[in-house]
Short mmCIF file of C-alpha atoms and ligand atoms in Angstrom, two decimals:
data_model
loop_
_atom_site.label_atom_id
_atom_site.label_comp_id
_atom_site.label_asym_id
_atom_site.label_seq_id
_atom_site.Cartn_x
_atom_site.Cartn_y
_atom_site.Cartn_z
CA UNK L 1 107.57 159.06 35.42
CA UNK L 2 104.97 156.41 36.23
CA UNK L 3 101.70 157.88 37.42
CA UNK L 4 100.42 154.83 39.27
CA UNK L 5 99.44 156.64 42.42
CA UNK L 6 97.47 159.45 40.78
CA UNK L 7 93.96 158.06 40.52
CA UNK L 8 92.25 159.13 37.31
CA UNK L 9 88.51 158.66 36.84
CA UNK L 10 87.40 155.08 36.16
CA UNK L 11 87.10 154.32 32.48
CA UNK L 12 85.91 150.75 32.96
CA UNK L 13 84.76 148.84 35.97
CA UNK L 14 83.72 145.44 37.24
CA UNK L 15 81.77 145.67 40.49
CA UNK L 16 81.36 142.62 42.70
CA UNK L 17 81.25 140.33 39.72
CA UNK L 18 80.73 136.62 40.19
CA UNK L 19 80.92 134.37 37.15
CA UNK L 20 80.31 130.63 36.97
CA UNK L 21 80.87 128.09 34.24
CA UNK L 22 78.57 125.34 35.49
CA UNK L 23 80.02 124.33 38.84
CA UNK L 24 83.29 126.27 38.31
CA UNK L 25 83.39 129.67 40.03
CA UNK L 26 85.72 131.62 37.73
CA UNK L 27 85.18 135.03 39.37
CA UNK L 28 84.14 135.41 42.97
CA UNK L 29 82.94 138.94 43.81
CA UNK L 30 85.70 140.62 41.79
CA UNK L 31 86.11 144.41 41.79
CA UNK L 32 88.31 145.81 39.05
CA UNK L 33 88.73 149.43 38.05
CA UNK L 34 90.52 150.73 34.96
CA UNK L 35 91.57 154.38 35.28
CA UNK L 36 91.90 156.79 32.40
CA UNK L 37 95.42 157.09 31.01
CA UNK L 38 96.99 154.16 32.84
CA UNK L 39 98.54 150.89 31.79
CA UNK L 40 96.87 148.39 34.09
CA UNK L 41 98.54 144.99 34.41
CA UNK L 42 96.18 142.12 35.25
CA UNK L 43 98.22 139.26 36.65
CA UNK L 44 97.34 135.86 37.97
CA UNK L 45 98.31 132.22 37.63
CA UNK L 46 96.62 129.94 35.07
CA UNK L 47 92.91 129.69 35.69
CA UNK L 48 92.84 132.76 37.97
CA UNK L 49 89.98 134.35 36.02
CA UNK L 50 91.82 136.98 33.96
CA UNK L 51 90.31 136.03 30.59
CA UNK L 52 86.85 135.83 32.13
CA UNK L 53 87.26 139.32 33.62
CA UNK L 54 88.44 140.77 30.29
CA UNK L 55 85.64 138.99 28.39
CA UNK L 56 83.09 140.66 30.67
CA UNK L 57 84.67 144.06 29.98
CA UNK L 58 84.59 143.32 26.25
CA UNK L 59 80.95 142.27 26.41
CA UNK L 60 81.80 138.90 24.83
CA UNK L 61 80.51 137.29 28.05
CA UNK L 62 77.29 138.42 29.69
CA UNK L 63 77.29 139.49 33.34
CA UNK L 64 75.69 136.89 35.61
CA UNK L 65 76.09 138.64 38.96
CA UNK L 66 77.41 142.12 39.75
CA UNK L 67 77.93 144.90 37.19
CA UNK L 68 80.27 145.77 34.33
CA UNK L 69 80.64 149.11 32.57
CA UNK L 70 82.97 150.70 30.02
CA UNK L 71 82.85 154.47 29.41
CA UNK L 72 79.88 154.37 31.78
CA UNK L 73 77.96 152.17 29.32
CA UNK L 74 77.23 148.47 28.91
CA UNK L 75 80.43 146.80 27.60
CA UNK L 76 78.70 145.38 24.52
CA UNK L 77 77.13 148.70 23.39
CA UNK L 78 77.91 149.74 19.82
CA UNK L 79 79.36 153.07 21.02
CA UNK L 80 81.75 151.22 23.32
CA UNK L 81 82.90 148.83 20.61
CA UNK L 82 84.13 151.59 18.30
CA UNK L 83 86.03 153.30 21.14
CA UNK L 84 87.93 150.26 22.36
CA UNK L 85 90.28 147.78 20.75
CA UNK L 86 91.20 144.27 21.77
CA UNK L 87 94.01 141.90 21.00
CA UNK L 88 93.01 138.44 22.06
CA UNK L 89 94.92 135.19 22.24
CA UNK L 90 92.74 133.43 19.71
CA UNK L 91 91.04 135.10 16.79
CA UNK L 92 89.28 133.68 13.78
CA UNK L 93 91.04 135.37 10.88
CA UNK L 94 91.21 134.36 7.23
CA UNK L 95 94.49 132.77 6.13
CA UNK L 96 93.97 133.90 2.53
CA UNK L 97 93.85 137.65 2.94
CA UNK L 98 97.04 139.68 3.05
CA UNK L 99 98.15 141.64 6.09
CA UNK L 100 97.15 144.89 4.38
CA UNK L 101 93.73 143.51 3.41
CA UNK L 102 93.04 142.51 6.99
CA UNK L 103 94.06 145.94 8.19
CA UNK L 104 91.83 147.68 5.62
CA UNK L 105 88.93 145.41 6.56
CA UNK L 106 89.27 146.31 10.23
CA UNK L 107 89.73 150.02 9.53
CA UNK L 108 86.38 149.99 7.72
CA UNK L 109 84.59 149.11 11.00
CA UNK L 110 85.57 152.36 12.69
CA UNK L 111 84.55 156.00 12.25
CA UNK L 112 88.07 157.44 12.65
CA UNK L 113 90.63 154.70 11.99
CA UNK L 114 94.38 155.16 12.05
CA UNK L 115 96.02 155.26 8.60
CA UNK L 116 97.02 151.80 7.33
CA UNK L 117 100.66 152.86 6.94
CA UNK L 118 100.78 153.97 10.58
CA UNK L 119 99.32 150.64 11.75
CA UNK L 120 101.82 148.69 9.66
CA UNK L 121 104.65 150.70 11.15
CA UNK L 122 103.41 150.49 14.77
CA UNK L 123 103.30 146.71 14.50
CA UNK L 124 106.57 146.44 12.54
CA UNK L 125 104.77 144.95 9.54
CA UNK L 126 105.90 147.31 6.77
CA UNK L 127 107.73 144.57 4.87
CA UNK L 128 104.97 142.01 5.34
CA UNK L 129 102.00 144.06 4.12
CA UNK L 130 101.45 141.94 1.00
CA UNK L 131 102.00 138.58 2.66
CA UNK L 132 99.01 136.31 3.22
CA UNK L 133 98.12 135.90 6.84
CA UNK L 134 98.35 132.10 6.59
CA UNK L 135 101.99 132.37 5.52
CA UNK L 136 103.12 134.34 8.55
CA UNK L 137 105.06 133.00 11.53
CA UNK L 138 103.40 132.86 14.95
CA UNK L 139 105.13 136.03 16.12
CA UNK L 140 104.22 137.86 12.90
CA UNK L 141 100.56 136.84 13.32
CA UNK L 142 100.71 138.20 16.83
CA UNK L 143 101.89 141.54 15.44
CA UNK L 144 98.98 141.57 12.97
CA UNK L 145 96.63 141.13 15.96
CA UNK L 146 98.24 144.15 17.58
CA UNK L 147 97.73 146.24 14.42
CA UNK L 148 94.08 145.14 14.20
CA UNK L 149 93.49 146.02 17.87
CA UNK L 150 94.74 149.55 17.12
CA UNK L 151 92.85 149.98 13.83
CA UNK L 152 90.10 152.15 15.31
CA UNK L 153 92.53 154.40 17.25
CA UNK L 154 90.96 153.16 20.50
CA UNK L 155 90.76 155.13 23.73
CA UNK L 156 90.90 151.86 25.63
CA UNK L 157 92.99 148.92 24.52
CA UNK L 158 92.83 145.35 25.87
CA UNK L 159 95.94 143.28 25.30
CA UNK L 160 95.81 139.63 26.32
CA UNK L 161 99.31 138.15 26.55
CA UNK L 162 100.47 140.45 23.73
CA UNK L 163 104.11 139.40 23.57
CA UNK L 164 103.74 135.62 23.81
CA UNK L 165 105.80 134.14 20.99
CA UNK L 166 107.53 137.40 20.09
CA UNK L 167 111.31 137.60 19.87
CA UNK L 168 113.17 140.08 22.05
CA UNK L 169 113.27 142.82 19.39
CA UNK L 170 109.58 142.53 18.56
CA UNK L 171 108.72 142.48 22.27
CA UNK L 172 110.65 145.66 22.98
CA UNK L 173 109.17 147.33 19.94
CA UNK L 174 105.67 146.49 21.16
CA UNK L 175 106.52 147.71 24.68
CA UNK L 176 107.65 150.99 23.24
CA UNK L 177 104.42 151.32 21.23
CA UNK L 178 102.40 150.68 24.40
CA UNK L 179 104.39 153.38 26.20
CA UNK L 180 103.73 155.72 23.26
CA UNK L 181 100.00 155.04 23.50
CA UNK L 182 100.10 155.87 27.19
CA UNK L 183 101.91 159.10 26.48
CA UNK L 184 99.18 160.05 24.02
CA UNK L 185 96.58 159.57 26.76
CA UNK L 186 95.34 156.12 25.80
CA UNK L 187 94.44 153.52 28.42
CA UNK L 188 95.68 149.94 28.22
CA UNK L 189 94.65 146.82 30.09
CA UNK L 190 97.33 144.19 29.79
CA UNK L 191 97.02 140.60 30.93
CA UNK L 192 100.36 138.90 31.11
CA UNK L 193 102.28 136.03 32.65
CA UNK L 194 105.47 137.90 31.94
CA UNK L 195 106.20 139.76 35.14
CA UNK L 196 109.06 141.68 33.53
CA UNK L 197 106.46 143.01 31.15
CA UNK L 198 104.20 144.16 33.97
CA UNK L 199 107.19 145.70 35.74
CA UNK L 200 108.32 147.49 32.58
CA UNK L 201 104.94 148.80 31.47
CA UNK L 202 102.27 148.85 34.13
CA UNK L 203 101.45 151.90 36.23
CA UNK L 204 99.31 149.67 38.38
CA UNK L 205 98.95 145.94 38.80
CA UNK L 206 95.98 143.90 39.98
CA UNK L 207 96.75 140.34 41.03
CA UNK L 208 93.85 137.88 40.68
CA UNK L 209 93.83 134.45 42.26
CA UNK L 210 90.90 132.02 42.36
CA UNK L 211 88.63 134.69 40.90
CA UNK L 212 89.43 137.24 43.62
CA UNK L 213 91.66 140.26 43.77
CA UNK L 214 94.46 139.45 46.18
CA UNK L 215 96.68 142.48 45.63
CA UNK L 216 96.66 145.83 43.89
CA UNK L 217 99.22 148.61 43.57
CA UNK L 218 102.18 149.86 41.57
CA UNK L 219 104.72 147.14 40.69
CA UNK L 220 106.96 148.63 43.43
CA UNK L 221 104.15 148.44 45.99
CA UNK L 222 103.39 144.84 45.06
CA UNK L 223 107.06 143.96 45.46
CA UNK L 224 107.20 145.60 48.86
CA UNK L 225 104.06 143.76 49.99
CA UNK L 226 105.93 140.52 50.24
CA UNK L 227 108.18 140.23 53.24
CA UNK L 228 110.25 137.78 51.22
CA UNK L 229 113.95 138.24 50.60
CA UNK L 230 115.94 136.40 48.00
CA UNK L 231 119.01 134.58 49.30
CA UNK L 232 121.47 133.65 46.53
CA UNK L 233 124.67 131.67 46.84
CA UNK L 234 126.87 129.05 45.22
CA UNK L 235 126.57 125.90 47.29
CA UNK L 236 126.42 122.14 47.06
CA UNK L 237 123.14 122.18 49.04
CA UNK L 238 120.25 121.22 46.78
CA UNK L 239 117.02 123.26 46.43
CA UNK L 240 114.89 120.38 47.76
CA UNK L 241 116.94 120.39 50.99
CA UNK L 242 116.29 124.11 51.40
CA UNK L 243 112.61 124.04 50.44
CA UNK L 244 111.57 122.49 53.75
CA UNK L 245 113.38 124.99 56.02
CA UNK L 246 111.35 127.48 58.09
CA UNK L 247 110.23 130.58 56.18
CA UNK L 248 111.29 129.28 52.76
CA UNK L 249 108.63 130.00 50.12
CA UNK L 250 110.54 128.66 47.14
CA UNK L 251 113.99 127.28 46.39
CA UNK L 252 115.48 126.75 42.93
CA UNK L 253 118.67 126.62 40.91
CA UNK L 254 119.50 129.56 38.59
CA UNK L 255 122.67 128.94 36.64
CA UNK L 256 125.43 128.27 39.21
CA UNK L 257 123.39 129.71 42.05
CA UNK L 258 120.93 128.39 44.55
CA UNK L 259 118.11 130.91 45.03
CA UNK L 260 115.74 130.76 47.97
CA UNK L 261 112.84 133.10 48.59
CA UNK L 262 112.30 133.31 52.32
CA UNK L 263 110.62 135.35 55.02
CA UNK L 264 113.47 134.49 57.45
CA UNK L 265 116.69 135.40 55.62
CA UNK L 266 119.01 135.58 58.68
CA UNK L 267 117.92 132.15 59.86
CA UNK L 268 118.33 130.67 56.39
CA UNK L 269 121.80 132.17 55.92
CA UNK L 270 122.90 130.73 59.30
CA UNK L 271 121.62 127.28 58.36
CA UNK L 272 123.20 127.35 54.91
CA UNK L 273 126.58 128.38 56.33
CA UNK L 274 126.39 125.65 58.98
CA UNK L 275 125.72 123.01 56.33
CA UNK L 276 128.27 124.09 53.73
CA UNK L 277 131.45 125.84 54.78
CA UNK L 278 132.47 126.11 51.11
CA UNK L 279 129.39 128.23 50.40
CA UNK L 280 130.33 131.29 48.30
CA UNK L 281 129.02 134.39 46.54
CA UNK L 282 126.26 134.98 49.10
CA UNK L 283 123.81 137.86 48.59
CA UNK L 284 120.46 138.76 50.15
CA UNK L 285 118.25 141.07 48.09
CA UNK L 286 114.63 142.26 48.02
CA UNK L 287 112.28 140.02 46.06
CA UNK L 288 111.47 140.99 42.47
CA UNK L 289 107.95 141.14 41.07
CA UNK L 290 108.12 137.49 40.08
CA UNK L 291 108.85 136.39 43.63
CA UNK L 292 106.34 138.82 45.12
CA UNK L 293 103.73 137.33 42.80
CA UNK L 294 104.73 133.83 43.79
CA UNK L 295 104.53 134.64 47.49
CA UNK L 296 101.15 136.35 47.06
CA UNK L 297 99.55 133.56 45.09
CA UNK L 298 101.07 130.86 47.32
CA UNK L 299 99.41 132.11 50.46
CA UNK L 300 96.35 133.18 48.43
CA UNK L 301 95.19 135.82 50.88
CA UNK L 302 91.99 137.58 49.96
CA UNK L 303 90.60 141.02 50.03
CA UNK L 304 92.59 143.37 47.81
CA UNK L 305 94.09 146.30 49.61
P1 ATP K 1 95.05 131.53 31.88
O1 ATP K 1 96.14 132.33 32.47
O2 ATP K 1 95.34 130.08 31.93
O3 ATP K 1 94.60 132.01 30.52
P2 ATP K 1 92.84 132.86 33.22
O4 ATP K 1 93.31 133.58 34.42
O5 ATP K 1 92.58 133.66 31.99
O6 ATP K 1 93.78 131.65 32.90
P3 ATP K 1 90.09 131.96 32.93
O7 ATP K 1 90.30 131.49 31.51
O8 ATP K 1 89.29 133.19 33.12
O9 ATP K 1 91.49 132.11 33.67
O10 ATP K 1 89.44 130.75 33.73
C1 ATP K 1 89.00 130.85 35.07
C2 ATP K 1 88.40 129.51 35.50
O11 ATP K 1 87.23 129.23 34.74
C3 ATP K 1 89.32 128.32 35.28
O12 ATP K 1 89.11 127.41 36.34
C4 ATP K 1 88.83 127.73 33.96
O13 ATP K 1 89.08 126.35 33.93
C5 ATP K 1 87.36 128.02 34.03
N1 ATP K 1 86.77 128.23 32.69
C6 ATP K 1 87.11 129.19 31.80
N2 ATP K 1 86.35 129.11 30.68
C7 ATP K 1 85.52 128.07 30.87
C8 ATP K 1 84.47 127.47 30.09
N3 ATP K 1 84.15 127.96 28.89
N4 ATP K 1 83.85 126.39 30.60
C9 ATP K 1 84.16 125.91 31.82
N5 ATP K 1 85.12 126.43 32.62
C10 ATP K 1 85.79 127.49 32.16
#
């Protein structure tokens, strides 16, 4: 069902963008393309440059080097602002207004806003409409941000870590709203640390590391780009003993199991069996998105595709 390989026309674009904060190079010649109708996942470890890239597309940061465009226009143009919505991690928002008042205030900025009742329902806020913003929990505030981002019925939606702090129900509800938006032809750019989220929602993923694009593709393509296999077993051998073995990218304990991500699974299995004859419950599987991401950002190769 995912349409990650069908390239639609670019709706937004960063072209060879370099951005510095004083001596810090946050983006280093980054190319990023958002295609119409897709959910694009922007992934990267802390400090990779994701927020800087999104801020350039939102026009909240000015371009220093390279070019940025949204709908073929400058990102900060008034016409662009009414056609896109953004849910950011931090937002100055009055604690004293109610949820409904905030929604009405935001709706008034746009020429064709969604009805307030629809926004309340999309964000699961029907029962909290009268509550003051300052009296909401962290997860409830997050849902208000989602409603505000959708107020103008945007063609292009930027979601920065949208499910941080949400419980499982609220997260799945928001995922299903994002899928619904995609089905109605909307485009979403999603930055997330939650790789399950990228796997569940994104048609395409761009991995940024040190301000550069190091990988791009569907979640399945990204997974297949790492040669790593995950070796799992129950053993008395500790992760730190495994971490130094040839080919091992990462070793950890998960519940009762030792898990090792490695590029040399046969060799590792032989060594584990030689060291622990009581070793049990051994499996070797393809790496998930989380491990692919880890492998990609560990070796930090450059150059996109
Ligand atoms: P995170 O996942 O932690 O939110 P990120 O991928 O969004 O990180 P950015 O916030 O874009 O990364 O930061 C990229 C780099 O630029 C980091 O090294 C960060 O420390 C630096 N940086 C970001 N904002 C500023 C600023 N206002 N002044 C100085 N350095 C900054």
